[in-house]
mmCIF file of C-alpha atoms in Angstrom:
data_model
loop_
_atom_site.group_PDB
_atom_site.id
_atom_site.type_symbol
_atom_site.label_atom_id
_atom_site.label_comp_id
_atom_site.label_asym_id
_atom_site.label_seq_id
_atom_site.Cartn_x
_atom_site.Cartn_y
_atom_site.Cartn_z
ATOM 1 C CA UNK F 290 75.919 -116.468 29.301
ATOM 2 C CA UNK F 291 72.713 -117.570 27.194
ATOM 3 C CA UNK F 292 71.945 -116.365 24.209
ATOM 4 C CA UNK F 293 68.182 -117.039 23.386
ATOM 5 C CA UNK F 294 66.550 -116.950 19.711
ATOM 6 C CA UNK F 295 62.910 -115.880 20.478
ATOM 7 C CA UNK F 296 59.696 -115.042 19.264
ATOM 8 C CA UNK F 297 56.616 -114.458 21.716
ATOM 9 C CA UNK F 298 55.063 -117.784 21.314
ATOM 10 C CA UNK F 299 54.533 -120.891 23.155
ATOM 11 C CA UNK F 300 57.496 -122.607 22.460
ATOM 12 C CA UNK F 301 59.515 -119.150 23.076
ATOM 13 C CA UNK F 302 57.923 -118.966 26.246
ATOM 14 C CA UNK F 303 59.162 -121.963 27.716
ATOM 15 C CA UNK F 304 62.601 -121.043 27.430
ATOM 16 C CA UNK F 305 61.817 -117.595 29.185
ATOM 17 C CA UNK F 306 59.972 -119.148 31.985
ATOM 18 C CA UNK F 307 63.186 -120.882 32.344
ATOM 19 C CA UNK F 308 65.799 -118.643 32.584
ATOM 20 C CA UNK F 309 64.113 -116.235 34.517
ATOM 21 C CA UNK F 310 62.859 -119.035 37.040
ATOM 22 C CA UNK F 311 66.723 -119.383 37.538
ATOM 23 C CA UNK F 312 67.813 -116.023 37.103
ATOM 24 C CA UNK F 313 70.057 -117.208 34.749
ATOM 25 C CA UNK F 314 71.778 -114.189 32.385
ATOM 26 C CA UNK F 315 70.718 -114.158 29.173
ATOM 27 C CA UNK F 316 70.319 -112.294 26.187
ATOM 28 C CA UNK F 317 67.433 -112.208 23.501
ATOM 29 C CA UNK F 318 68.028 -111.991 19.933
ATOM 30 C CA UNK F 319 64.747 -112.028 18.394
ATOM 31 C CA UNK F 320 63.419 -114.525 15.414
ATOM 32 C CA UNK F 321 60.934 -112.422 13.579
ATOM 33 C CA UNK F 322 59.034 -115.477 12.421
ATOM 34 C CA UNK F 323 56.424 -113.208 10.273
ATOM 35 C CA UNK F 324 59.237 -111.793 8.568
ATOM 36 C CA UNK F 325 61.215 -115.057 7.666
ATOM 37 C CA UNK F 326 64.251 -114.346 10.194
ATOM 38 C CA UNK F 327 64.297 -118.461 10.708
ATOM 39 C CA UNK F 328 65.255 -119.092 7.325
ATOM 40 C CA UNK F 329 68.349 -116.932 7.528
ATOM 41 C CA UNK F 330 71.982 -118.945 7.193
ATOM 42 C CA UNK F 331 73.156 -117.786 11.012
ATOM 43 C CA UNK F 332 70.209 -119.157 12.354
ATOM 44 C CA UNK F 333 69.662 -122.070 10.449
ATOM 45 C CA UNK F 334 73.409 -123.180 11.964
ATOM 46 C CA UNK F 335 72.260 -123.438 15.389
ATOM 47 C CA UNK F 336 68.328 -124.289 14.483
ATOM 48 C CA UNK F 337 68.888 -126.784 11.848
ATOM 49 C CA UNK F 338 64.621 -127.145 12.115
ATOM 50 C CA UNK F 339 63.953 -123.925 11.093
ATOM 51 C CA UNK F 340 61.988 -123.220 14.064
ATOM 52 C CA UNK F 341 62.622 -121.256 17.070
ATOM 53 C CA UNK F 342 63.632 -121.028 20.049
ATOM 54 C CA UNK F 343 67.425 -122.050 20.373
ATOM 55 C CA UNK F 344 70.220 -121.055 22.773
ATOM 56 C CA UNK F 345 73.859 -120.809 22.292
ATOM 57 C CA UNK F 346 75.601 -121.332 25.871
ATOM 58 C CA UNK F 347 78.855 -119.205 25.753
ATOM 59 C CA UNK F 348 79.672 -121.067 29.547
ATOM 60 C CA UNK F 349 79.207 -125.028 28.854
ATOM 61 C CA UNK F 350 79.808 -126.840 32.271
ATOM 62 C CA UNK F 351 82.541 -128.679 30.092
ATOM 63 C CA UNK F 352 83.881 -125.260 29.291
ATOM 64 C CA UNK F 353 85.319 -125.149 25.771
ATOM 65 C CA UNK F 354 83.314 -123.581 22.843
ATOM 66 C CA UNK F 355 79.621 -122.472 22.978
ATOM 67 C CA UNK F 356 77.194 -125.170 22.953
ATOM 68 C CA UNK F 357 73.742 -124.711 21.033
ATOM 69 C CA UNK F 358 70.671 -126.272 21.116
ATOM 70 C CA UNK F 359 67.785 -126.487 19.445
ATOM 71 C CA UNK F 360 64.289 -127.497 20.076
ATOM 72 C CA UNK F 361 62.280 -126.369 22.945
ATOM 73 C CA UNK F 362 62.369 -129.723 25.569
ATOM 74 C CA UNK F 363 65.973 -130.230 24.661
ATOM 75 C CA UNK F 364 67.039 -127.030 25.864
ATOM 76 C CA UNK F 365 64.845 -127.171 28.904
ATOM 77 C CA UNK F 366 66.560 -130.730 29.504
ATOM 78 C CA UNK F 367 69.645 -129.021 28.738
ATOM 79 C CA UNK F 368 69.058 -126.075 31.040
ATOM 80 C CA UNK F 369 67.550 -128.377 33.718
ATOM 81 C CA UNK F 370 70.413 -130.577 33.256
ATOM 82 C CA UNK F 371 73.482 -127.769 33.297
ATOM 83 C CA UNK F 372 71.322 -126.158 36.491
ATOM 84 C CA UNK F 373 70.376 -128.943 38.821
ATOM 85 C CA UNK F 374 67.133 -127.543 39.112
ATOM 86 C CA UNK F 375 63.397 -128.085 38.258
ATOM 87 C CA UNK F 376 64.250 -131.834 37.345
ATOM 88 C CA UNK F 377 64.111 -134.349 40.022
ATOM 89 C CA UNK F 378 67.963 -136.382 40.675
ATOM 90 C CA UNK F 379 66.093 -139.611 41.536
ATOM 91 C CA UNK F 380 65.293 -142.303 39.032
ATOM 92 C CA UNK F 381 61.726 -141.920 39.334
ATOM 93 C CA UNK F 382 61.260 -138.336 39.422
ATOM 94 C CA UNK F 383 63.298 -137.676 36.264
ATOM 95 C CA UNK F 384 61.805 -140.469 34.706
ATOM 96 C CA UNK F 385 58.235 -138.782 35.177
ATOM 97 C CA UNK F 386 59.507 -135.528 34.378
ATOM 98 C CA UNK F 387 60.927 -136.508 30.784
ATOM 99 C CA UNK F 388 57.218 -138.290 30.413
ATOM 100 C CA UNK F 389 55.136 -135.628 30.621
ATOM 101 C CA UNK F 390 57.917 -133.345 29.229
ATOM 102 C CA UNK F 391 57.812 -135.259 26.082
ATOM 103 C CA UNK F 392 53.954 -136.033 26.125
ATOM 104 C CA UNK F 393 53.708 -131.921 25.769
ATOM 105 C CA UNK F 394 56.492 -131.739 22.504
ATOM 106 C CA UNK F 395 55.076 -134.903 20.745
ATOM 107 C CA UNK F 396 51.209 -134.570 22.156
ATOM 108 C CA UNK F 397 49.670 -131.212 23.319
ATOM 109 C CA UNK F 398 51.967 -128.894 21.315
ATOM 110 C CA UNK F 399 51.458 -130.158 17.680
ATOM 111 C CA UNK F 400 48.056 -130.757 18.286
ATOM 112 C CA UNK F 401 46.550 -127.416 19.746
ATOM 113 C CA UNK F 402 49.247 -125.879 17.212
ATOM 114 C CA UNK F 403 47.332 -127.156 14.885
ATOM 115 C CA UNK F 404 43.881 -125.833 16.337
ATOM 116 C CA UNK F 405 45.548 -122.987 16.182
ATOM 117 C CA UNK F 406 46.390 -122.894 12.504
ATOM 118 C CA UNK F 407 42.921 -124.031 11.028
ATOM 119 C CA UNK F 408 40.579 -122.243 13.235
ATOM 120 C CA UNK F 409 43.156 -118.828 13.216
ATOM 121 C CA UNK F 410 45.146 -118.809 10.353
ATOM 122 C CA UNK F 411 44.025 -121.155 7.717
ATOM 123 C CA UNK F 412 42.634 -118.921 5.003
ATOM 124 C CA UNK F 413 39.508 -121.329 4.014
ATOM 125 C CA UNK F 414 37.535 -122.651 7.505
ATOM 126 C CA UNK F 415 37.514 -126.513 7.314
ATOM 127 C CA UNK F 416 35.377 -127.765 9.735
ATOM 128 C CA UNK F 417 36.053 -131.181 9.671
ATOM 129 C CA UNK F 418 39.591 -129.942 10.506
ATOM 130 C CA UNK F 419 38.829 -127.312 13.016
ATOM 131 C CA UNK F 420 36.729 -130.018 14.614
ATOM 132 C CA UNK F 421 39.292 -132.695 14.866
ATOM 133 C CA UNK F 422 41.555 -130.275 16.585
ATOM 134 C CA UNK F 423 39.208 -129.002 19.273
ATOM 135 C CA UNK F 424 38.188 -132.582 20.175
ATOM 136 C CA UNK F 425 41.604 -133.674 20.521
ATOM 137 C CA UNK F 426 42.784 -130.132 22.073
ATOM 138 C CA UNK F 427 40.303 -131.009 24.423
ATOM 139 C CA UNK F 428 41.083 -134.691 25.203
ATOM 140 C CA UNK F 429 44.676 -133.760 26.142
ATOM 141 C CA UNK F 430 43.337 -131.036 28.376
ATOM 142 C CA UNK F 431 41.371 -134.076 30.136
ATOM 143 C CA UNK F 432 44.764 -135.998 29.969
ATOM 144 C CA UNK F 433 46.347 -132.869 32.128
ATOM 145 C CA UNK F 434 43.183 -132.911 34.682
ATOM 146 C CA UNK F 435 43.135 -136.329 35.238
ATOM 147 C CA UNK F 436 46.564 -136.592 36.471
ATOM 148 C CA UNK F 437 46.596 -132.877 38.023
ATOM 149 C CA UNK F 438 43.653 -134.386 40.492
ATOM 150 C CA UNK F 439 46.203 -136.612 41.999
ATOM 151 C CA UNK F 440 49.803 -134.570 42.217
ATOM 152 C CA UNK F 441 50.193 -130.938 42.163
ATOM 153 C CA UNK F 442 52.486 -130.632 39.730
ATOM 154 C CA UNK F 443 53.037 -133.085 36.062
ATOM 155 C CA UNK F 444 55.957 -134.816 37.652
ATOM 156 C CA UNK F 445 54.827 -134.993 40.929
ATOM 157 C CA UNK F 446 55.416 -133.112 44.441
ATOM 158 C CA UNK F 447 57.818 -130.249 42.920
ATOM 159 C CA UNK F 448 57.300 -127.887 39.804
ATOM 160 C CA UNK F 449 59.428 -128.873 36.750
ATOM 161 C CA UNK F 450 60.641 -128.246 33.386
ATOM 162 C CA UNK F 451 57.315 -130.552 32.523
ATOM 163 C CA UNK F 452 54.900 -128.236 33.966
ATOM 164 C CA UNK F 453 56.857 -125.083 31.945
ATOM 165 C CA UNK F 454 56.666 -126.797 28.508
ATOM 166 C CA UNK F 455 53.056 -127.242 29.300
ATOM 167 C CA UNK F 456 51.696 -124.052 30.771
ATOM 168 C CA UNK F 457 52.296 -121.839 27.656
ATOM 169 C CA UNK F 458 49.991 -123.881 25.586
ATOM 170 C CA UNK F 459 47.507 -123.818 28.190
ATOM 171 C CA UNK F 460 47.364 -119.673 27.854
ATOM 172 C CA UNK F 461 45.693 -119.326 24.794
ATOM 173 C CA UNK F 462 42.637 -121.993 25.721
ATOM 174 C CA UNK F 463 40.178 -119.444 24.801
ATOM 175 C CA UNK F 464 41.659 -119.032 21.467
ATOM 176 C CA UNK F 465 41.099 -123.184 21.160
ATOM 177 C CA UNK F 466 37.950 -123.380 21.744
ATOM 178 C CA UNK F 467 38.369 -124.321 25.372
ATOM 179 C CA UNK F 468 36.245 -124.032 28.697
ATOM 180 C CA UNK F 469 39.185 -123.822 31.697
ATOM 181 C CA UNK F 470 36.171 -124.086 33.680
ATOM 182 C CA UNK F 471 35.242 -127.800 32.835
ATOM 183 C CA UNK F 472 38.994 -128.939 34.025
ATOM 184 C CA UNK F 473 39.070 -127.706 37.999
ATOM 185 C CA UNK F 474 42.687 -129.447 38.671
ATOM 186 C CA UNK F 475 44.136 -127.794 35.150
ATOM 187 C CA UNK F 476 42.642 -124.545 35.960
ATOM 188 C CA UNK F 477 44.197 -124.653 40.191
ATOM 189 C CA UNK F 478 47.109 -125.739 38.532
ATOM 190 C CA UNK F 479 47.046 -123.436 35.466
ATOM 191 C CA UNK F 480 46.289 -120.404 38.197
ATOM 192 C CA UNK F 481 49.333 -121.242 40.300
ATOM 193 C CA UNK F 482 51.738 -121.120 37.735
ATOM 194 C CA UNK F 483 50.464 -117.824 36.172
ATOM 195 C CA UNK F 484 51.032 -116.289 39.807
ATOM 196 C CA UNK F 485 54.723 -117.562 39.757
ATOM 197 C CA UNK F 486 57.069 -113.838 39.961
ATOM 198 C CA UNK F 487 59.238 -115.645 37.467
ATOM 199 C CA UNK F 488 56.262 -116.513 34.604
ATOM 200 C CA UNK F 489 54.810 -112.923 35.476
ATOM 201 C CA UNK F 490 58.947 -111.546 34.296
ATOM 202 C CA UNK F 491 58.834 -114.147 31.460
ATOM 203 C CA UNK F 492 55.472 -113.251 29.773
ATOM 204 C CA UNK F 493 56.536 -109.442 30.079
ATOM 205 C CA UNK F 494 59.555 -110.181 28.337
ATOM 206 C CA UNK F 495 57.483 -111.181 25.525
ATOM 207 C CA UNK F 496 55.636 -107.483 25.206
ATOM 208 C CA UNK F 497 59.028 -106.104 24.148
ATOM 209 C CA UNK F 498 58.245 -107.637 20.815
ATOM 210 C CA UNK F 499 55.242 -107.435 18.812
ATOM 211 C CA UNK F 500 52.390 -110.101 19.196
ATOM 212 C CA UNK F 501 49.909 -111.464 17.062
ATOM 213 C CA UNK F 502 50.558 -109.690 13.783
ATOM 214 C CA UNK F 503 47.959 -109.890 10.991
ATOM 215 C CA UNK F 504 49.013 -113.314 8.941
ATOM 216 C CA UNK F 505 48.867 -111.571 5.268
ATOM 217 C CA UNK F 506 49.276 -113.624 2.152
ATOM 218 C CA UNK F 507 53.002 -112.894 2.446
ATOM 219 C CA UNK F 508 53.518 -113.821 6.111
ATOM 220 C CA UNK F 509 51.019 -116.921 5.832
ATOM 221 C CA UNK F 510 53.804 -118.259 2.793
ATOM 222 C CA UNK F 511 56.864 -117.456 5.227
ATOM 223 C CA UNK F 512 54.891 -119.466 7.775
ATOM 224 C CA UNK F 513 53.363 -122.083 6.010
ATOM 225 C CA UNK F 514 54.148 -122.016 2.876
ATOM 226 C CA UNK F 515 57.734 -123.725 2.584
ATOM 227 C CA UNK F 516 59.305 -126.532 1.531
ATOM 228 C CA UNK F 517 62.524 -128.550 1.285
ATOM 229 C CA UNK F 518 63.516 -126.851 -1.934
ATOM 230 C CA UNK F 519 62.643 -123.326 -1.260
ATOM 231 C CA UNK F 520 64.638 -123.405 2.573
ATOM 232 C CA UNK F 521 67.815 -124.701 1.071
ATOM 233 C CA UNK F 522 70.140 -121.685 1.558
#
């Protein structure tokens, strides 16, 4: 029913936590990021970004042709949307959900990415940079405690699509510089949703494909190294 572009990363994880949440069928076709597989013609036609992941839905609720979508909180919307589950039918509770669901794509996401990328990947070690990231990795983490003290999950009472947007880039904390210890309601809540059957089948999904590959002057251009002009296909 779903086909899923993928690559073993945060954003890729979402999508799995997903689908195998709702034992949905699906199908990965895997985005070899390293290699440049995003900036092939198919998949530019259903990722427009470049980026993975993205589904194509062969069974739309409207039926007709396959639907795809890109970006990682629209297809959870989408999914959450098409499933009636893990987003809340009342005013309130979908209105929370999108919040925090967005707070992760525009907030967390980009910013520990970018952790990530200087203190990983970068091949000269700012440290004004890698310092701005930490901090600010770290003030979101604080964001995520201080609400996690008073609900057990982001939107409230009931797990979401928020709280699986969010958990993936909680996994590599170490890896940002980041002491679980110092956030108690994070780390209960971060605990939980590692224990969940369906994040345990999701995250084993992900050791079909390689992981972290050595970035290599070739794969660190593929990665980071484009531009308008040399993506035009």
């Amino acid at each position: 029913m779903i086909d899923l572009y993928y690559w073993p990363t945060p954003n890729g994880h979402k999508i799995t936590m997903f689908l195998e949440e709702t034992e949905m069928p699906y199908t990965i076709v895997p985005v070899n990021i390293g290699k440049g597989e995003q900036f092939k013609p198919e998949f530019l036609a259903i990722g427009p970004n470049n980026r993975m992941p993205a589904i194509v839905d062969h069974s739309p609720l409207e039926r007709g042709a396959p639907i795809s979508v890109f970006e990682s909180g629209a297809i959870l919307l989408y999914l959450a949307d098409k499933t009636r589950r893990f987003i809340p039918p009342d005013v309130r509770g979908r209105k929370s959900t999108l919040e925090w669901l967005f707070w992760q794509v525009g907030g967390l996401g980009p910013m520990a990415g970018q952790n990530h990328h200087f203190s990983q990947y970068a091949p000269e070690k700012l440290p004004y940079a890698i310092d701005r990231y930490v901090k600010e990795t770290n003030r979101l983490y604080g964001v995520l405690d201080r609400r996690l003290r008073h609900v057990p999950y982001l939107a409230g009472d009931q797990y979401s699509i928020a709280d699986m947007a969010a958990y993936p880039w909680i996994v590599p904390w170490e890896r940002q510089q980041q002491d679980l210890n110092q956030f108690g309601a994070l780390k209960r809540w971060f605990e939980g949703i590692a224990k969940r059957p369906a994040t345990e089948r999701a995250y084993a999904r992900a050791a079909e494909f390689p992981s972290r590959a050595t970035v290599n002057e070739e794969s660190r251009q593929v990665l980071f190294g484009q531009t308008a002009a040399n993506t035009e296909r």
